Amino acid sequence: MSEPALDQGPDRIDLEVSDEIAIQIVNMNKWYGTFHVLRDINLTVNRGERIVIAGPSGSGKSTMIRCINRLEEHQEGQIIVDGIELSSDLKNIDKIRSEVGMVFQHFNLFPHLTILENCTLAPMWVRKIPKKEAEETAMHFLEKVKIPEQALKYPGQLSGGQQQRVAIARSLCMRPRIMLFDEPTSALDPEMIKEVLDTMIELAQEGMTMLCVTHEMGFARQVANRVIFMDQGQIVEQNEPEEFFNNPKSERTKLFLSQILGH
Amino acid sequence: MSDTHAESVAYVRDTMLPEKEPPGREVGAIKWMRENLFSGWFNAILTIVSLYVIGWILLHLAPWFTHMVWNAGSLSECREIRDELWGPDQTFSCFAVIRDRWQQLLYGFYPAELYWRANLAFVLFLVAIAPVLFSGLPRKMLYFSVLYPFVMFWLVWGGSIWLPLMVIAGFGLGALAFVLASRVNGLVAVIVAALVPVLWWLYLAGPIATDLQRIAPLAIQQVASKDLGGFMISLILGITGIAFSLPLGILLALGRQSDLFIVKGICVGFIEFIRGVPLITLLFVASLLLNYFLPPGTNFDIILRVMIMVTLFASAYMAEVIRGGLAALPTGQYEAADALGLDYWKAQRLIIMPQALKISIPGIVNTFIGLFKDTTLVMFIGIFDMLGLTNAIRATTDWNGIYWELFIFVGVVFFVFCYSMSRYSQYLERKLNTEHR
């Protein structure tokens, strides 16, 4: 895998992490039918943490973060987000979902709505914010991801990188306290990966709590305060990025790193 | 090539090429004909054969249009005029029957002095449908669209104004019950909102309307259902069917995708049953069988029964068309809506349905057109729609033996309406297309 431009310059982001717990996952297990996808996951995320989750495909990384906003249902154990435990109670689920932003691999913008409407829809219908205010917020975040001039276009008219930045802005418009990224750059051309990563770095600098499934190891080195390595539905190793990359402990991690960084 | 270093293997472009026009195409009729009609010897033969067939058909149809009789009181009169003008044994058409009977074909046995009411109902229909079809019109007009069914009912059937008002009141009571009960619980509110109006309509609306009519008589001349007919009945059945089958179809499609076992089972059972039975069977059930199941003495209007059957029939097809649209949506759309915290109904309304319906427009309009044309089947259960009336007209001594002219008229009237629907759907598809705009 080619390393993007991130490795060259910018210094590592080192921000204080608060003691307050944002997400707590305790002994979580999940099955698809009889297939045991997630096994005894234990993870505590403090507010302000920037966690990168890596691992081979099929290792359960995406499934794990999708459990955090209940796009996937877990069968055993506890997931507590912002002090609310995820159960089948629909009210709790909707509440957590409106606090937790998510960015998808394939952007999943709403193609029948303009960029601006994509960004104002959830604030207006979930948070009941007046249209004018929602539009101001939307423009604020669109400026932040550097595409305010596209506000009145439709998603189909934008490039992949621009669409992904809109997707980030759309999530931010809900003013989430936690952001989940599910392979946000995997569907992008190499030229567009950087613009999306830059947006994410900026977000990290502002102290957003982030969980990010990605193969961008440069991003992990620069932004993450913790890297988690998963394999076969289990957390195999987690450490600070320096230690993780320079001094991996488990054989499985070493093999993985040699494969993705080796050439 | 001055801007490149073509002499060396290593190649560097100094200037980027500007955008150019595509090569100009020769235009003209000859070019067009060569490409579209005579592009090869086989196609040339096909073209010549086709032209011959088309010419032959036109030649034989021509007398129909050159020998038209518009002014006559009966078929024999038509023939006399033909003999006089073009000589006997000439092919001719006797459109005088349309001139003589067009009002009957359009209005059935509706009292002639009340035609204005039917006309007014039709004009108001155009006013009511306009804001639904064209988003450029003021949104306030939609209030009238909502009220229109009651206006139409009253104008067409006549009678006391209190009955439609009491029916409207039922909706009002339902809404009130919903607001009051939603303080208790969401599910209770839905049940109460459905139950209160039904009870009101079944037990209270009729007697109260009668009493009010006694106190304050406000009525226009009543027209019985058996007098309705002609194209008017097709329009009434078609419009109510279209208006109700779409929402019902959406609910059925959603129900079929539901995780709730019983809801899903009911929807699947309903759709498969209705689709498996011919419409004419359902119409016979409506006209004959239903009376056996209803308590004796219940007067359940035949037109209302047919309306319900036609709507149910179309909604089953509609559900499948919409299910196709739902299946075409990527799961990412559901996930994105979920991830933003939209609940099921909001996600359906704002994200899923607008896209699924857009995908299904051709299928939906297809179903609408089918439904509209199927309304002619009511002739088999004794309702005189246009086709039924052609039989009735032929049964008179004046017009005994006339077929084609009547059927052509019926065909033209239906074509105008169906083709308009088709054109509108194309317009809508273009308007909703957000790709590469």
Coordinates of C-alpha atoms in Angstrom, one line a residue, chain A:
Chain A
M1 CA 0.0 0.0 0.0
S2 CA 1.3 3.4 -0.9
E3 CA 1.8 5.8 1.8
P4 CA 0.0 9.1 1.2
A5 CA 1.5 12.5 1.6
L6 CA 0.7 12.5 5.3
D7 CA 4.0 11.0 6.3
Q8 CA 6.1 13.8 5.0
G9 CA 5.4 16.7 7.2
P10 CA 2.8 17.5 9.8
D11 CA 3.7 16.7 13.4
R12 CA 1.8 14.3 15.4
I13 CA -1.3 15.6 17.0
D14 CA -1.0 15.2 20.7
L15 CA -4.1 16.3 22.6
E16 CA -5.1 15.8 26.1
V17 CA -7.6 13.0 26.5
S18 CA -10.2 13.5 29.2
D19 CA -11.0 11.0 31.9
E20 CA -14.6 11.0 31.0
I21 CA -15.7 7.8 29.4
A22 CA -17.5 8.2 26.0
I23 CA -17.9 4.6 24.9
Q24 CA -17.7 1.4 27.0
I25 CA -17.9 -2.0 25.5
V26 CA -18.0 -4.9 27.9
N27 CA -17.7 -8.6 26.9
M28 CA -19.5 -8.0 23.7
N29 CA -20.2 -10.9 21.4
K30 CA -22.0 -11.0 18.1
W31 CA -23.0 -13.8 15.7
Y32 CA -24.2 -13.8 12.1
G33 CA -26.3 -16.9 12.3
T34 CA -23.9 -19.4 13.7
F35 CA -20.8 -17.5 12.6
H36 CA -19.1 -15.8 15.6
V37 CA -18.0 -12.5 14.2
L38 CA -17.1 -10.6 17.3
R39 CA -15.7 -12.4 20.3
D40 CA -15.4 -10.9 23.8
I41 CA -14.8 -7.4 22.8
N42 CA -13.8 -5.1 25.7
L43 CA -13.0 -1.5 24.9
T44 CA -13.2 1.8 26.7
V45 CA -13.0 5.0 24.8
N46 CA -12.4 8.2 26.7
R47 CA -13.7 11.6 25.4
G48 CA -11.2 13.1 23.0
E49 CA -9.6 9.9 22.0
R50 CA -8.7 9.2 18.4
I51 CA -8.7 5.5 17.8
V52 CA -7.7 3.8 14.6
I53 CA -8.9 0.2 14.1
A54 CA -6.8 -1.8 11.7
G55 CA -6.9 -5.4 10.7
P56 CA -7.3 -7.7 7.7
S57 CA -10.6 -7.8 5.9
G58 CA -13.2 -9.9 7.6
S59 CA -11.7 -9.3 11.0
G60 CA -14.8 -7.6 12.3
K61 CA -13.6 -4.0 12.5
S62 CA -16.5 -2.5 10.6
T63 CA -19.0 -4.7 12.4
M64 CA -17.6 -3.5 15.8
I65 CA -18.0 0.2 15.1
R66 CA -21.4 -0.5 13.5
C67 CA -22.5 -2.0 16.7
I68 CA -21.8 1.2 18.5
N69 CA -24.7 3.0 16.8
R70 CA -26.7 -0.2 16.5
L71 CA -26.5 -0.6 12.7
E72 CA -25.6 -4.1 13.8
E73 CA -27.2 -5.7 16.8
H74 CA -25.0 -7.5 19.4
Q75 CA -26.2 -10.5 21.2
E76 CA -24.1 -10.6 24.3
G77 CA -22.5 -8.1 26.6
Q78 CA -22.9 -4.4 27.0
I79 CA -22.3 -1.3 24.9
I80 CA -22.7 2.0 26.8
V81 CA -22.5 5.2 24.8
D82 CA -22.6 8.5 26.6
G83 CA -23.9 6.8 29.6
I84 CA -26.8 5.2 27.7
E85 CA -26.8 1.4 27.3
L86 CA -27.8 0.1 23.9
S87 CA -30.7 -2.2 24.2
S88 CA -33.6 -2.9 21.9
D89 CA -35.3 0.2 23.3
L90 CA -35.9 2.3 20.2
K91 CA -35.8 5.6 22.0
N92 CA -32.3 5.0 23.3
I93 CA -31.2 3.9 19.9
D94 CA -32.4 7.0 18.2
K95 CA -30.9 9.1 20.9
I96 CA -27.5 7.5 20.6
R97 CA -27.7 7.7 16.8
S98 CA -28.3 11.4 16.9
E99 CA -25.2 11.8 19.2
V100 CA -22.9 9.6 17.2
G101 CA -22.0 10.6 13.7
M102 CA -21.1 8.1 11.1
V103 CA -19.2 8.3 7.8
F104 CA -19.5 5.4 5.4
Q105 CA -17.1 3.8 2.8
H106 CA -19.6 4.6 0.1
F107 CA -20.6 8.1 1.4
N108 CA -24.3 7.2 1.3
L109 CA -25.4 10.7 0.5
F110 CA -29.1 11.1 -0.4
P111 CA -29.0 11.4 -4.2
H112 CA -32.5 13.0 -4.5
L113 CA -31.5 16.0 -2.2
T114 CA -29.1 18.8 -2.8
I115 CA -25.9 19.0 -0.7
L116 CA -27.5 21.6 1.5
E117 CA -30.7 19.5 2.0
N118 CA -28.5 16.5 2.8
C119 CA -27.0 18.5 5.6
T120 CA -30.1 20.1 7.0
L121 CA -32.5 17.1 6.8
A122 CA -31.5 15.4 10.1
P123 CA -31.1 18.6 12.2
M124 CA -34.6 19.8 11.0
W125 CA -36.4 16.5 11.4
V126 CA -34.6 14.9 14.4
R127 CA -33.4 17.9 16.3
K128 CA -36.4 20.1 15.2
I129 CA -34.1 23.0 14.4
P130 CA -35.7 25.8 12.3
K131 CA -34.8 25.6 8.6
K132 CA -32.9 28.9 8.6
E133 CA -30.7 28.0 11.5
A134 CA -30.1 24.5 10.1
E135 CA -29.0 26.0 6.8
E136 CA -26.6 28.4 8.6
T137 CA -25.1 25.4 10.5
A138 CA -24.9 23.4 7.3
M139 CA -23.1 26.3 5.5
H140 CA -20.7 26.6 8.4
F141 CA -19.7 23.0 8.2
L142 CA -19.6 23.0 4.4
E143 CA -17.2 25.8 4.6
K144 CA -15.2 23.8 7.1
V145 CA -14.9 20.9 4.6
K146 CA -14.2 23.5 2.0
I147 CA -17.0 23.0 -0.4
P148 CA -19.6 25.7 0.4
E149 CA -19.9 26.6 -3.4
Q150 CA -21.4 23.1 -4.1
A151 CA -24.2 23.6 -1.7
L152 CA -27.0 23.7 -4.3
K153 CA -25.7 20.8 -6.4
Y154 CA -26.8 17.2 -6.2
P155 CA -24.4 14.5 -4.9
G156 CA -24.2 12.9 -8.3
Q157 CA -22.5 16.0 -9.6
L158 CA -19.6 15.8 -7.1
S159 CA -16.4 13.9 -7.1
G160 CA -15.9 11.0 -4.7
G161 CA -13.7 13.1 -2.4
Q162 CA -16.1 16.0 -2.4
Q163 CA -19.0 13.6 -1.6
Q164 CA -17.1 12.1 1.3
R165 CA -16.4 15.6 2.7
V166 CA -20.1 16.4 2.4
A167 CA -20.9 13.2 4.2
I168 CA -18.6 14.3 7.0
A169 CA -20.3 17.8 7.1
R170 CA -23.7 16.1 7.1
S171 CA -22.7 14.2 10.2
L172 CA -21.2 17.2 11.9
C173 CA -24.4 19.2 11.4
M174 CA -26.0 17.0 14.0
R175 CA -23.3 18.3 16.4
P176 CA -22.3 14.7 17.4
R177 CA -20.0 14.1 20.3
I178 CA -18.5 11.0 18.8
M179 CA -17.6 10.3 15.1
L180 CA -17.3 6.8 13.6
F181 CA -15.5 6.4 10.3
D182 CA -16.0 3.1 8.4
E183 CA -13.2 3.0 5.9
P184 CA -13.8 6.5 4.7
T185 CA -11.1 6.6 2.1
S186 CA -11.3 3.0 0.7
A187 CA -13.6 3.9 -2.2
L188 CA -11.7 6.9 -3.2
D189 CA -9.1 7.6 -6.0
P190 CA -5.6 8.2 -4.5
E191 CA -5.8 11.8 -5.5
M192 CA -8.8 12.4 -3.4
I193 CA -7.8 10.5 -0.3
K194 CA -5.7 13.4 1.0
E195 CA -8.5 15.9 0.9
V196 CA -10.7 13.6 3.0
L197 CA -7.9 12.8 5.5
D198 CA -7.1 16.5 5.9
T199 CA -10.7 17.1 6.9
M200 CA -10.5 14.3 9.4
I201 CA -7.2 15.6 10.8
E202 CA -8.7 19.0 11.3
L203 CA -11.6 17.4 13.1
A204 CA -9.1 15.5 15.4
Q205 CA -7.3 18.7 16.2
E206 CA -10.5 20.1 17.5
G207 CA -10.8 17.3 20.0
M208 CA -13.5 15.2 18.5
T209 CA -13.8 11.7 19.8
M210 CA -13.1 9.5 16.8
L211 CA -13.1 5.8 16.0
C212 CA -11.8 5.2 12.6
V213 CA -11.5 1.9 10.6
T214 CA -8.9 2.6 8.0
H215 CA -5.9 1.2 6.2
E216 CA -4.2 4.6 6.1
M217 CA -1.4 3.9 8.4
G218 CA 0.1 7.4 7.9
F219 CA -3.1 8.8 9.2
A220 CA -2.9 6.4 12.2
R221 CA 0.7 7.5 13.0
Q222 CA -0.2 11.2 12.8
V223 CA -3.6 11.4 14.4
A224 CA -4.3 8.4 16.5
N225 CA -3.6 8.2 20.2
R226 CA -4.3 4.5 20.1
V227 CA -4.2 1.8 17.4
I228 CA -6.3 -1.3 17.8
F229 CA -5.5 -4.4 15.8
M230 CA -8.3 -6.9 15.2
D231 CA -8.2 -10.3 13.7
Q232 CA -10.8 -13.1 13.6
G233 CA -13.3 -11.0 15.5
Q234 CA -11.0 -10.3 18.4
I235 CA -8.9 -7.4 19.6
V236 CA -5.4 -8.8 19.2
E237 CA -3.3 -5.8 20.2
Q238 CA -3.7 -2.2 21.1
N239 CA -1.1 0.3 21.7
E240 CA 0.1 3.9 21.1
P241 CA 0.9 4.3 17.4
E242 CA 4.7 4.6 17.9
E243 CA 4.9 1.4 19.9
F244 CA 2.4 -0.3 17.7
F245 CA 4.2 0.3 14.4
N246 CA 7.8 0.1 15.7
N247 CA 7.5 -2.6 18.2
P248 CA 4.5 -4.9 17.6
K249 CA 4.1 -7.6 20.2
S250 CA 1.9 -10.3 18.6
E251 CA 3.0 -12.4 15.6
R252 CA -0.3 -11.7 13.9
T253 CA 0.3 -8.0 14.1
K254 CA 3.8 -8.3 12.8
L255 CA 2.7 -10.3 9.8
F256 CA -0.1 -7.8 9.1
L257 CA 2.2 -4.8 9.4
S258 CA 4.8 -6.4 7.2
Q259 CA 2.2 -7.0 4.6
I260 CA 0.8 -3.6 4.4
L261 CA 4.0 -1.6 5.0
G262 CA 6.4 -4.0 3.4
H263 CA 6.5 -2.5 -0.1

